[in-house]
Amino acid sequence: MNLVNTVTGTCSPDQLGLTLMHEHLMIAWAGWETDSTVRYDREAALRLVTDQVKQLRDLGLETFVDPCPMDLGRDVEFMAEVSHRTGVRVICATGLYTHTLGANAYYRQRKLEELVEIYVHDLTVGIGNTGIKAGLIKCATGAGRITKYEERCLRAAAQAHLKTGAPITTHTENGTMGPQQLDIFASEGVDLSRVIIGHSCGNSDLRYHLGMLERGCTLGFDRFGIEVLLPDKVRLAAMIGLLGIGYEQQLVPSCDSAACLKGRQPRGPSPLKHPSHLWHKIFPALRAAGVGEDKLRTILVDNPRRFFSS
Ligand SMILES: [Zn+2]
């Protein structure tokens, strides 16, 4: 059996246990570090995030997948410290964010083979000189189109996957471009069962979901609680329907939360929910709709295990 890279070492896919596939310990928009008015207190951030992860551990969480791309404030040593303090496994990613939201002045100048080299290095040698290795590959597209740069990043993700066996997870916007992401992966020869199309719950069209599920990938229903984008009721209705007709092996729930944001804070309350929202609202709603404990276990334990098994 293959081993999975976590930020504190390796484990077997069987050891992952109850896993959330898309949450963030900390994010930061590129450029925050140049804002001279910002004071970042790393120890205070560690205490805040550790506290939030302990709440999840007490609900039963065993593994936290943080697919933060390298240009969204990824700090793998911070992740390792949180993992040590909480006992929750953390898996980090290599890969790049979207054309408009990432830090790509540098990466736009890189050729495809350079991106593959960087991703494979993160996955097999380690990130910087930390010795911490990425456990999966992230890629991302914006709303309604895939730019040349994003396509290059997707192809790099596919090729790094083929070289290393590490699975791929994606970011989509407004529930668009998931099928086109799959087209790019398929053209590179990727087995689509090793791919999660993230934020698929941002689209309420069941034909969008079914078309991708038929191709064998897993769909991230991973933005529960972000009601400013789409109400939970819509996400739930689609998920309950898909679970009801037998797609439980291809769905993973999460909240796409961020326990900490470096830099200036947005005005007003955060639109993101703490992932305990799943335990307090979403799992009870699934149970009330007749989803049994066996299917909940499938989406929380079995699917992550299979996704990380090569
Ligand atoms: Zn995310």
PDB file of C-alpha atoms and ligand atoms in Angstrom:
ATOM      1  CA  MET A   1       0.000   0.000   0.000  1.00  0.00           C
ATOM      2  CA  ASN A   2       1.214   3.515  -0.786  1.00  0.00           C
ATOM      3  CA  LEU A   3       2.034   6.066   1.866  1.00  0.00           C
ATOM      4  CA  VAL A   4       0.408   9.494   2.162  1.00  0.00           C
ATOM      5  CA  ASN A   5       2.509  12.590   2.894  1.00  0.00           C
ATOM      6  CA  THR A   6       1.247  14.576   5.861  1.00  0.00           C
ATOM      7  CA  VAL A   7       3.016  17.672   7.209  1.00  0.00           C
ATOM      8  CA  THR A   8       4.375  15.597  10.105  1.00  0.00           C
ATOM      9  CA  GLY A   9       5.420  12.473   8.198  1.00  0.00           C
ATOM     10  CA  THR A  10       3.775   9.671   6.285  1.00  0.00           C
ATOM     11  CA  CYS A  11       0.844   7.413   7.066  1.00  0.00           C
ATOM     12  CA  SER A  12      -1.089   4.741   5.220  1.00  0.00           C
ATOM     13  CA  PRO A  13      -4.427   5.697   3.615  1.00  0.00           C
ATOM     14  CA  ASP A  14      -6.104   3.397   6.182  1.00  0.00           C
ATOM     15  CA  GLN A  15      -4.894   5.613   9.015  1.00  0.00           C
ATOM     16  CA  LEU A  16      -6.509   8.808   7.719  1.00  0.00           C
ATOM     17  CA  GLY A  17      -9.852   8.112   9.388  1.00  0.00           C
ATOM     18  CA  LEU A  18     -12.503  10.822   9.426  1.00  0.00           C
ATOM     19  CA  THR A  19     -11.241  13.426   6.973  1.00  0.00           C
ATOM     20  CA  LEU A  20     -12.374  16.840   5.748  1.00  0.00           C
ATOM     21  CA  MET A  21     -11.083  17.242   2.221  1.00  0.00           C
ATOM     22  CA  HIS A  22     -11.139  21.023   1.782  1.00  0.00           C
ATOM     23  CA  GLU A  23     -10.484  23.376   4.708  1.00  0.00           C
ATOM     24  CA  HIS A  24      -7.763  25.939   5.327  1.00  0.00           C
ATOM     25  CA  LEU A  25      -5.782  26.623   8.487  1.00  0.00           C
ATOM     26  CA  MET A  26      -4.560  29.950   7.177  1.00  0.00           C
ATOM     27  CA  ILE A  27      -4.723  31.890   3.947  1.00  0.00           C
ATOM     28  CA  ALA A  28      -3.279  35.189   2.769  1.00  0.00           C
ATOM     29  CA  TRP A  29      -3.790  37.104  -0.441  1.00  0.00           C
ATOM     30  CA  ALA A  30      -0.517  37.590  -2.257  1.00  0.00           C
ATOM     31  CA  GLY A  31       0.866  41.023  -1.475  1.00  0.00           C
ATOM     32  CA  TRP A  32      -0.227  41.108   2.158  1.00  0.00           C
ATOM     33  CA  GLU A  33       3.407  40.781   3.207  1.00  0.00           C
ATOM     34  CA  THR A  34       4.229  44.107   1.526  1.00  0.00           C
ATOM     35  CA  ASP A  35       1.630  46.027   3.566  1.00  0.00           C
ATOM     36  CA  SER A  36       3.881  47.773   6.096  1.00  0.00           C
ATOM     37  CA  THR A  37       0.952  48.563   8.397  1.00  0.00           C
ATOM     38  CA  VAL A  38       0.217  44.885   9.069  1.00  0.00           C
ATOM     39  CA  ARG A  39       1.517  43.262  12.256  1.00  0.00           C
ATOM     40  CA  TYR A  40       1.450  39.475  12.083  1.00  0.00           C
ATOM     41  CA  ASP A  41       1.673  37.721  15.446  1.00  0.00           C
ATOM     42  CA  ARG A  42       2.512  34.145  14.530  1.00  0.00           C
ATOM     43  CA  GLU A  43       2.068  32.807  18.056  1.00  0.00           C
ATOM     44  CA  ALA A  44      -1.385  34.428  18.372  1.00  0.00           C
ATOM     45  CA  ALA A  45      -2.338  32.961  14.975  1.00  0.00           C
ATOM     46  CA  LEU A  46      -1.132  29.535  16.114  1.00  0.00           C
ATOM     47  CA  ARG A  47      -3.210  29.742  19.288  1.00  0.00           C
ATOM     48  CA  LEU A  48      -6.328  30.799  17.351  1.00  0.00           C
ATOM     49  CA  VAL A  49      -6.013  28.083  14.714  1.00  0.00           C
ATOM     50  CA  THR A  50      -5.045  25.373  17.218  1.00  0.00           C
ATOM     51  CA  ASP A  51      -8.162  26.192  19.185  1.00  0.00           C
ATOM     52  CA  GLN A  52     -10.375  25.859  16.111  1.00  0.00           C
ATOM     53  CA  VAL A  53      -8.819  22.546  15.083  1.00  0.00           C
ATOM     54  CA  LYS A  54      -9.182  21.161  18.620  1.00  0.00           C
ATOM     55  CA  GLN A  55     -12.920  21.831  18.358  1.00  0.00           C
ATOM     56  CA  LEU A  56     -12.994  19.667  15.228  1.00  0.00           C
ATOM     57  CA  ARG A  57     -10.857  16.963  16.843  1.00  0.00           C
ATOM     58  CA  ASP A  58     -13.360  16.807  19.694  1.00  0.00           C
ATOM     59  CA  LEU A  59     -16.123  16.231  17.120  1.00  0.00           C
ATOM     60  CA  GLY A  60     -14.161  13.279  15.704  1.00  0.00           C
ATOM     61  CA  LEU A  61     -11.961  14.792  12.993  1.00  0.00           C
ATOM     62  CA  GLU A  62      -8.756  12.844  12.392  1.00  0.00           C
ATOM     63  CA  THR A  63      -7.330  14.358   9.197  1.00  0.00           C
ATOM     64  CA  PHE A  64      -7.526  17.915   7.854  1.00  0.00           C
ATOM     65  CA  VAL A  65      -6.732  18.390   4.163  1.00  0.00           C
ATOM     66  CA  ASP A  66      -5.598  21.978   3.546  1.00  0.00           C
ATOM     67  CA  PRO A  67      -5.310  22.383  -0.235  1.00  0.00           C
ATOM     68  CA  CYS A  68      -3.880  25.898   0.071  1.00  0.00           C
ATOM     69  CA  PRO A  69      -2.052  26.616  -3.187  1.00  0.00           C
ATOM     70  CA  MET A  70       1.525  27.819  -2.837  1.00  0.00           C
ATOM     71  CA  ASP A  71       0.542  31.373  -3.846  1.00  0.00           C
ATOM     72  CA  LEU A  72      -2.244  31.821  -1.268  1.00  0.00           C
ATOM     73  CA  GLY A  73      -0.064  32.201   1.813  1.00  0.00           C
ATOM     74  CA  ARG A  74       0.840  28.524   2.203  1.00  0.00           C
ATOM     75  CA  ASP A  75       2.937  28.044   5.364  1.00  0.00           C
ATOM     76  CA  VAL A  76       3.650  24.356   5.861  1.00  0.00           C
ATOM     77  CA  GLU A  77       5.665  24.838   9.069  1.00  0.00           C
ATOM     78  CA  PHE A  78       2.663  26.609  10.587  1.00  0.00           C
ATOM     79  CA  MET A  79       0.538  23.628   9.520  1.00  0.00           C
ATOM     80  CA  ALA A  80       2.994  21.193  11.124  1.00  0.00           C
ATOM     81  CA  GLU A  81       2.935  23.151  14.386  1.00  0.00           C
ATOM     82  CA  VAL A  82      -0.885  23.056  14.457  1.00  0.00           C
ATOM     83  CA  SER A  83      -0.798  19.329  13.751  1.00  0.00           C
ATOM     84  CA  HIS A  84       1.665  18.736  16.626  1.00  0.00           C
ATOM     85  CA  ARG A  85      -0.430  20.805  19.032  1.00  0.00           C
ATOM     86  CA  THR A  86      -3.754  19.140  18.151  1.00  0.00           C
ATOM     87  CA  GLY A  87      -2.885  15.592  17.139  1.00  0.00           C
ATOM     88  CA  VAL A  88      -4.939  16.060  13.958  1.00  0.00           C
ATOM     89  CA  ARG A  89      -3.137  14.981  10.777  1.00  0.00           C
ATOM     90  CA  VAL A  90      -2.751  17.763   8.208  1.00  0.00           C
ATOM     91  CA  ILE A  91      -2.120  17.208   4.499  1.00  0.00           C
ATOM     92  CA  CYS A  92      -0.812  20.126   2.434  1.00  0.00           C
ATOM     93  CA  ALA A  93      -0.724  20.722  -1.299  1.00  0.00           C
ATOM     94  CA  THR A  94       1.470  21.918  -4.100  1.00  0.00           C
ATOM     95  CA  GLY A  95       0.022  23.839  -7.029  1.00  0.00           C
ATOM     96  CA  LEU A  96      -1.184  27.276  -8.037  1.00  0.00           C
ATOM     97  CA  TYR A  97      -4.326  29.374  -7.705  1.00  0.00           C
ATOM     98  CA  THR A  98      -6.370  31.146 -10.395  1.00  0.00           C
ATOM     99  CA  HIS A  99      -5.135  33.679 -12.909  1.00  0.00           C
ATOM    100  CA  THR A 100      -6.882  36.579 -11.192  1.00  0.00           C
ATOM    101  CA  LEU A 101      -6.518  35.576  -7.527  1.00  0.00           C
ATOM    102  CA  GLY A 102      -3.077  33.973  -7.459  1.00  0.00           C
ATOM    103  CA  ALA A 103       0.398  35.473  -7.412  1.00  0.00           C
ATOM    104  CA  ASN A 104       1.380  34.637 -10.939  1.00  0.00           C
ATOM    105  CA  ALA A 105       3.674  37.396 -12.223  1.00  0.00           C
ATOM    106  CA  TYR A 106       6.455  34.911 -11.563  1.00  0.00           C
ATOM    107  CA  TYR A 107       4.671  31.678 -12.407  1.00  0.00           C
ATOM    108  CA  ARG A 108       3.151  33.006 -15.664  1.00  0.00           C
ATOM    109  CA  GLN A 109       6.716  33.147 -16.970  1.00  0.00           C
ATOM    110  CA  ARG A 110       7.358  29.488 -16.187  1.00  0.00           C
ATOM    111  CA  LYS A 111       7.134  26.818 -18.859  1.00  0.00           C
ATOM    112  CA  LEU A 112       4.982  23.723 -18.357  1.00  0.00           C
ATOM    113  CA  GLU A 113       7.989  21.521 -17.617  1.00  0.00           C
ATOM    114  CA  GLU A 114       9.234  23.961 -14.977  1.00  0.00           C
ATOM    115  CA  LEU A 115       5.859  23.834 -13.205  1.00  0.00           C
ATOM    116  CA  VAL A 116       5.946  20.027 -13.290  1.00  0.00           C
ATOM    117  CA  GLU A 117       9.464  20.097 -11.839  1.00  0.00           C
ATOM    118  CA  ILE A 118       8.363  22.405  -8.990  1.00  0.00           C
ATOM    119  CA  TYR A 119       5.273  20.321  -8.174  1.00  0.00           C
ATOM    120  CA  VAL A 120       7.192  17.037  -8.224  1.00  0.00           C
ATOM    121  CA  HIS A 121       9.887  18.554  -5.989  1.00  0.00           C
ATOM    122  CA  ASP A 122       7.240  19.627  -3.433  1.00  0.00           C
ATOM    123  CA  LEU A 123       5.724  16.130  -3.532  1.00  0.00           C
ATOM    124  CA  THR A 124       8.884  14.039  -3.406  1.00  0.00           C
ATOM    125  CA  VAL A 125      11.751  16.117  -1.933  1.00  0.00           C
ATOM    126  CA  GLY A 126       9.952  18.707   0.156  1.00  0.00           C
ATOM    127  CA  ILE A 127       8.830  22.317   0.257  1.00  0.00           C
ATOM    128  CA  GLY A 128      11.724  24.759   0.525  1.00  0.00           C
ATOM    129  CA  ASN A 129      14.130  23.376   3.108  1.00  0.00           C
ATOM    130  CA  THR A 130      11.421  22.276   5.541  1.00  0.00           C
ATOM    131  CA  GLY A 131      11.545  18.616   4.569  1.00  0.00           C
ATOM    132  CA  ILE A 132       7.735  18.734   4.578  1.00  0.00           C
ATOM    133  CA  LYS A 133       6.233  17.125   1.494  1.00  0.00           C
ATOM    134  CA  ALA A 134       2.941  17.929  -0.209  1.00  0.00           C
ATOM    135  CA  GLY A 135       0.349  15.133  -0.232  1.00  0.00           C
ATOM    136  CA  LEU A 136      -1.795  16.305  -3.127  1.00  0.00           C
ATOM    137  CA  ILE A 137      -1.865  18.694  -6.083  1.00  0.00           C
ATOM    138  CA  LYS A 138      -4.115  21.749  -6.302  1.00  0.00           C
ATOM    139  CA  CYS A 139      -5.190  23.589  -9.410  1.00  0.00           C
ATOM    140  CA  ALA A 140      -7.765  26.244 -10.085  1.00  0.00           C
ATOM    141  CA  THR A 141      -9.816  28.004 -12.731  1.00  0.00           C
ATOM    142  CA  GLY A 142     -11.817  31.238 -12.669  1.00  0.00           C
ATOM    143  CA  ALA A 143     -15.465  31.740 -13.625  1.00  0.00           C
ATOM    144  CA  GLY A 144     -16.666  30.812 -17.091  1.00  0.00           C
ATOM    145  CA  ARG A 145     -13.308  30.321 -18.802  1.00  0.00           C
ATOM    146  CA  ILE A 146      -9.915  28.716 -18.440  1.00  0.00           C
ATOM    147  CA  THR A 147      -6.991  31.010 -19.250  1.00  0.00           C
ATOM    148  CA  LYS A 148      -3.845  29.758 -20.987  1.00  0.00           C
ATOM    149  CA  TYR A 149      -1.977  30.096 -17.684  1.00  0.00           C
ATOM    150  CA  GLU A 150      -4.601  28.103 -15.777  1.00  0.00           C
ATOM    151  CA  GLU A 151      -4.551  25.411 -18.464  1.00  0.00           C
ATOM    152  CA  ARG A 152      -0.765  25.168 -18.126  1.00  0.00           C
ATOM    153  CA  CYS A 153      -1.158  24.736 -14.361  1.00  0.00           C
ATOM    154  CA  LEU A 154      -3.786  22.003 -14.880  1.00  0.00           C
ATOM    155  CA  ARG A 155      -1.519  20.156 -17.329  1.00  0.00           C
ATOM    156  CA  ALA A 156       1.369  20.480 -14.870  1.00  0.00           C
ATOM    157  CA  ALA A 157      -0.858  19.031 -12.143  1.00  0.00           C
ATOM    158  CA  ALA A 158      -1.793  16.113 -14.413  1.00  0.00           C
ATOM    159  CA  GLN A 159       1.821  15.385 -15.318  1.00  0.00           C
ATOM    160  CA  ALA A 160       3.017  15.670 -11.715  1.00  0.00           C
ATOM    161  CA  HIS A 161       0.209  13.288 -10.734  1.00  0.00           C
ATOM    162  CA  LEU A 162       1.323  10.757 -13.349  1.00  0.00           C
ATOM    163  CA  LYS A 163       4.933  10.968 -12.118  1.00  0.00           C
ATOM    164  CA  THR A 164       4.160  10.700  -8.397  1.00  0.00           C
ATOM    165  CA  GLY A 165       0.725   9.116  -7.920  1.00  0.00           C
ATOM    166  CA  ALA A 166      -0.410  12.078  -5.775  1.00  0.00           C
ATOM    167  CA  PRO A 167      -4.102  12.896  -6.323  1.00  0.00           C
ATOM    168  CA  ILE A 168      -5.492  16.169  -7.698  1.00  0.00           C
ATOM    169  CA  THR A 169      -8.027  18.526  -6.137  1.00  0.00           C
ATOM    170  CA  THR A 170      -9.357  21.619  -7.879  1.00  0.00           C
ATOM    171  CA  HIS A 171     -10.955  24.995  -7.313  1.00  0.00           C
ATOM    172  CA  THR A 172     -13.828  26.043  -9.584  1.00  0.00           C
ATOM    173  CA  GLU A 173     -15.740  29.316  -9.481  1.00  0.00           C
ATOM    174  CA  ASN A 174     -19.492  29.817  -9.527  1.00  0.00           C
ATOM    175  CA  GLY A 175     -19.950  26.130 -10.349  1.00  0.00           C
ATOM    176  CA  THR A 176     -18.343  26.443 -13.781  1.00  0.00           C
ATOM    177  CA  MET A 177     -15.597  24.726 -15.814  1.00  0.00           C
ATOM    178  CA  GLY A 178     -15.557  21.422 -13.908  1.00  0.00           C
ATOM    179  CA  PRO A 179     -16.179  19.368 -17.085  1.00  0.00           C
ATOM    180  CA  GLN A 180     -13.522  21.364 -18.941  1.00  0.00           C
ATOM    181  CA  GLN A 181     -11.036  20.664 -16.143  1.00  0.00           C
ATOM    182  CA  LEU A 182     -11.799  16.954 -16.573  1.00  0.00           C
ATOM    183  CA  ASP A 183     -11.252  17.262 -20.347  1.00  0.00           C
ATOM    184  CA  ILE A 184      -7.748  18.615 -19.744  1.00  0.00           C
ATOM    185  CA  PHE A 185      -6.895  15.896 -17.201  1.00  0.00           C
ATOM    186  CA  ALA A 186      -8.294  13.170 -19.486  1.00  0.00           C
ATOM    187  CA  SER A 187      -6.244  14.476 -22.432  1.00  0.00           C
ATOM    188  CA  GLU A 188      -3.121  14.009 -20.274  1.00  0.00           C
ATOM    189  CA  GLY A 189      -4.120  10.418 -19.436  1.00  0.00           C
ATOM    190  CA  VAL A 190      -5.244  10.949 -15.825  1.00  0.00           C
ATOM    191  CA  ASP A 191      -7.506   8.322 -14.233  1.00  0.00           C
ATOM    192  CA  LEU A 192     -10.367  10.645 -13.244  1.00  0.00           C
ATOM    193  CA  SER A 193     -11.106   8.659 -10.083  1.00  0.00           C
ATOM    194  CA  ARG A 194      -8.000  10.383  -8.646  1.00  0.00           C
ATOM    195  CA  VAL A 195      -9.534  13.839  -9.145  1.00  0.00           C
ATOM    196  CA  ILE A 196     -11.831  15.932  -6.949  1.00  0.00           C
ATOM    197  CA  ILE A 197     -13.620  18.746  -8.781  1.00  0.00           C
ATOM    198  CA  GLY A 198     -13.876  21.255  -5.960  1.00  0.00           C
ATOM    199  CA  HIS A 199     -16.751  23.596  -5.181  1.00  0.00           C
ATOM    200  CA  SER A 200     -19.113  21.639  -7.435  1.00  0.00           C
ATOM    201  CA  CYS A 201     -21.899  22.470  -4.960  1.00  0.00           C
ATOM    202  CA  GLY A 202     -21.708  26.015  -6.344  1.00  0.00           C
ATOM    203  CA  ASN A 203     -23.819  24.829  -9.268  1.00  0.00           C
ATOM    204  CA  SER A 204     -27.440  23.790  -8.726  1.00  0.00           C
ATOM    205  CA  ASP A 205     -27.854  22.027 -12.098  1.00  0.00           C
ATOM    206  CA  LEU A 206     -27.952  18.286 -11.467  1.00  0.00           C
ATOM    207  CA  ARG A 207     -26.989  17.655 -15.088  1.00  0.00           C
ATOM    208  CA  TYR A 208     -23.699  19.458 -14.355  1.00  0.00           C
ATOM    209  CA  HIS A 209     -23.079  17.085 -11.431  1.00  0.00           C
ATOM    210  CA  LEU A 210     -24.232  13.900 -13.152  1.00  0.00           C
ATOM    211  CA  GLY A 211     -22.196  14.563 -16.293  1.00  0.00           C
ATOM    212  CA  MET A 212     -19.015  14.691 -14.202  1.00  0.00           C
ATOM    213  CA  LEU A 213     -19.948  11.820 -11.867  1.00  0.00           C
ATOM    214  CA  GLU A 214     -20.491   9.584 -14.907  1.00  0.00           C
ATOM    215  CA  ARG A 215     -16.853  10.203 -15.812  1.00  0.00           C
ATOM    216  CA  GLY A 216     -15.694   8.742 -12.490  1.00  0.00           C
ATOM    217  CA  CYS A 217     -14.366  11.780 -10.615  1.00  0.00           C
ATOM    218  CA  THR A 218     -15.343  12.845  -7.104  1.00  0.00           C
ATOM    219  CA  LEU A 219     -17.254  16.079  -6.541  1.00  0.00           C
ATOM    220  CA  GLY A 220     -16.434  18.406  -3.671  1.00  0.00           C
ATOM    221  CA  PHE A 221     -19.593  19.560  -1.916  1.00  0.00           C
ATOM    222  CA  ASP A 222     -17.172  21.667  -0.021  1.00  0.00           C
ATOM    223  CA  ARG A 223     -18.591  25.124   0.434  1.00  0.00           C
ATOM    224  CA  PHE A 224     -21.301  24.441   2.973  1.00  0.00           C
ATOM    225  CA  GLY A 225     -22.000  27.580   4.963  1.00  0.00           C
ATOM    226  CA  ILE A 226     -20.928  30.091   2.299  1.00  0.00           C
ATOM    227  CA  GLU A 227     -24.498  31.265   1.876  1.00  0.00           C
ATOM    228  CA  VAL A 228     -23.477  34.518   0.138  1.00  0.00           C
ATOM    229  CA  LEU A 229     -22.578  32.393  -2.879  1.00  0.00           C
ATOM    230  CA  LEU A 230     -25.382  29.810  -2.716  1.00  0.00           C
ATOM    231  CA  PRO A 231     -27.739  28.834   0.129  1.00  0.00           C
ATOM    232  CA  ASP A 232     -27.018  25.622   2.023  1.00  0.00           C
ATOM    233  CA  LYS A 233     -30.535  24.482   1.117  1.00  0.00           C
ATOM    234  CA  VAL A 234     -29.557  24.317  -2.558  1.00  0.00           C
ATOM    235  CA  ARG A 235     -26.273  22.509  -1.810  1.00  0.00           C
ATOM    236  CA  LEU A 236     -28.122  20.093   0.476  1.00  0.00           C
ATOM    237  CA  ALA A 237     -30.924  19.380  -1.991  1.00  0.00           C
ATOM    238  CA  ALA A 238     -28.404  18.375  -4.641  1.00  0.00           C
ATOM    239  CA  MET A 239     -26.278  16.328  -2.231  1.00  0.00           C
ATOM    240  CA  ILE A 240     -29.282  14.495  -0.766  1.00  0.00           C
ATOM    241  CA  GLY A 241     -30.505  13.689  -4.267  1.00  0.00           C
ATOM    242  CA  LEU A 242     -27.125  12.390  -5.410  1.00  0.00           C
ATOM    243  CA  LEU A 243     -26.691  10.327  -2.223  1.00  0.00           C
ATOM    244  CA  GLY A 244     -30.189   8.967  -2.716  1.00  0.00           C
ATOM    245  CA  ILE A 245     -29.469   7.612  -6.183  1.00  0.00           C
ATOM    246  CA  GLY A 246     -26.191   5.924  -5.284  1.00  0.00           C
ATOM    247  CA  TYR A 247     -23.338   8.373  -5.805  1.00  0.00           C
ATOM    248  CA  GLU A 248     -22.093   8.264  -2.210  1.00  0.00           C
ATOM    249  CA  GLN A 249     -18.704   6.947  -3.339  1.00  0.00           C
ATOM    250  CA  GLN A 250     -18.025  10.109  -5.346  1.00  0.00           C
ATOM    251  CA  LEU A 251     -18.948  12.945  -2.961  1.00  0.00           C
ATOM    252  CA  VAL A 252     -16.951  14.644  -0.196  1.00  0.00           C
ATOM    253  CA  PRO A 253     -18.343  17.335   2.135  1.00  0.00           C
ATOM    254  CA  SER A 254     -16.426  20.325   3.523  1.00  0.00           C
ATOM    255  CA  CYS A 255     -16.811  24.065   4.236  1.00  0.00           C
ATOM    256  CA  ASP A 256     -13.768  25.699   2.525  1.00  0.00           C
ATOM    257  CA  SER A 257     -13.197  27.528   5.786  1.00  0.00           C
ATOM    258  CA  ALA A 258     -10.141  29.592   6.696  1.00  0.00           C
ATOM    259  CA  ALA A 259      -9.308  29.602  10.394  1.00  0.00           C
ATOM    260  CA  CYS A 260      -6.997  32.583   9.979  1.00  0.00           C
ATOM    261  CA  LEU A 261      -6.505  35.286   7.337  1.00  0.00           C
ATOM    262  CA  LYS A 262      -3.167  37.094   7.332  1.00  0.00           C
ATOM    263  CA  GLY A 263      -3.160  40.787   6.502  1.00  0.00           C
ATOM    264  CA  ARG A 264      -5.967  43.339   6.821  1.00  0.00           C
ATOM    265  CA  GLN A 265      -9.293  41.833   7.764  1.00  0.00           C
ATOM    266  CA  PRO A 266     -12.400  42.358   5.612  1.00  0.00           C
ATOM    267  CA  ARG A 267     -15.088  44.637   7.018  1.00  0.00           C
ATOM    268  CA  GLY A 268     -18.188  42.959   8.377  1.00  0.00           C
ATOM    269  CA  PRO A 269     -18.683  39.360   9.392  1.00  0.00           C
ATOM    270  CA  SER A 270     -16.833  36.613   7.521  1.00  0.00           C
ATOM    271  CA  PRO A 271     -18.957  34.734   4.974  1.00  0.00           C
ATOM    272  CA  LEU A 272     -17.059  31.534   5.893  1.00  0.00           C
ATOM    273  CA  LYS A 273     -18.329  29.071   8.507  1.00  0.00           C
ATOM    274  CA  HIS A 274     -16.216  27.077  10.950  1.00  0.00           C
ATOM    275  CA  PRO A 275     -16.372  23.423   9.794  1.00  0.00           C
ATOM    276  CA  SER A 276     -18.223  22.423  12.985  1.00  0.00           C
ATOM    277  CA  HIS A 277     -21.143  23.746  10.890  1.00  0.00           C
ATOM    278  CA  LEU A 278     -21.109  20.312   9.216  1.00  0.00           C
ATOM    279  CA  TRP A 279     -21.729  18.546  12.545  1.00  0.00           C
ATOM    280  CA  HIS A 280     -24.236  21.095  13.801  1.00  0.00           C
ATOM    281  CA  LYS A 281     -26.315  21.654  10.651  1.00  0.00           C
ATOM    282  CA  ILE A 282     -25.341  19.623   7.604  1.00  0.00           C
ATOM    283  CA  PHE A 283     -24.960  16.061   8.930  1.00  0.00           C
ATOM    284  CA  PRO A 284     -28.228  16.373  10.915  1.00  0.00           C
ATOM    285  CA  ALA A 285     -29.972  17.616   7.752  1.00  0.00           C
ATOM    286  CA  LEU A 286     -28.611  14.656   5.789  1.00  0.00           C
ATOM    287  CA  ARG A 287     -29.767  12.239   8.509  1.00  0.00           C
ATOM    288  CA  ALA A 288     -33.209  13.866   8.595  1.00  0.00           C
ATOM    289  CA  ALA A 289     -33.478  13.271   4.850  1.00  0.00           C
ATOM    290  CA  GLY A 290     -32.797   9.566   5.384  1.00  0.00           C
ATOM    291  CA  VAL A 291     -29.057   9.410   4.691  1.00  0.00           C
ATOM    292  CA  GLY A 292     -27.797   6.543   6.855  1.00  0.00           C
ATOM    293  CA  GLU A 293     -24.654   6.308   8.991  1.00  0.00           C
ATOM    294  CA  ASP A 294     -23.122   3.961   6.402  1.00  0.00           C
ATOM    295  CA  LYS A 295     -23.279   6.625   3.696  1.00  0.00           C
ATOM    296  CA  LEU A 296     -21.978   9.311   6.057  1.00  0.00           C
ATOM    297  CA  ARG A 297     -19.021   7.067   6.810  1.00  0.00           C
ATOM    298  CA  THR A 298     -18.476   6.536   3.099  1.00  0.00           C
ATOM    299  CA  ILE A 299     -18.248  10.266   2.335  1.00  0.00           C
ATOM    300  CA  LEU A 300     -16.126  11.088   5.414  1.00  0.00           C
ATOM    301  CA  VAL A 301     -13.826   8.081   5.749  1.00  0.00           C
ATOM    302  CA  ASP A 302     -13.914   5.705   2.770  1.00  0.00           C
ATOM    303  CA  ASN A 303     -13.787   8.288  -0.021  1.00  0.00           C
ATOM    304  CA  PRO A 304     -10.757  10.164   1.374  1.00  0.00           C
ATOM    305  CA  ARG A 305      -8.988   6.821   1.946  1.00  0.00           C
ATOM    306  CA  ARG A 306      -9.637   5.692  -1.635  1.00  0.00           C
ATOM    307  CA  PHE A 307      -8.694   9.105  -3.050  1.00  0.00           C
ATOM    308  CA  PHE A 308      -5.268   8.924  -1.408  1.00  0.00           C
ATOM    309  CA  SER A 309      -4.700   5.260  -2.388  1.00  0.00           C
ATOM    310  CA  SER A 310      -2.689   4.808  -5.567  1.00  0.00           C
TER     311      SER A 310
HETATM  312 ZN    ZN B   1     -10.267  26.477  -0.689  1.00  0.00          ZN
END
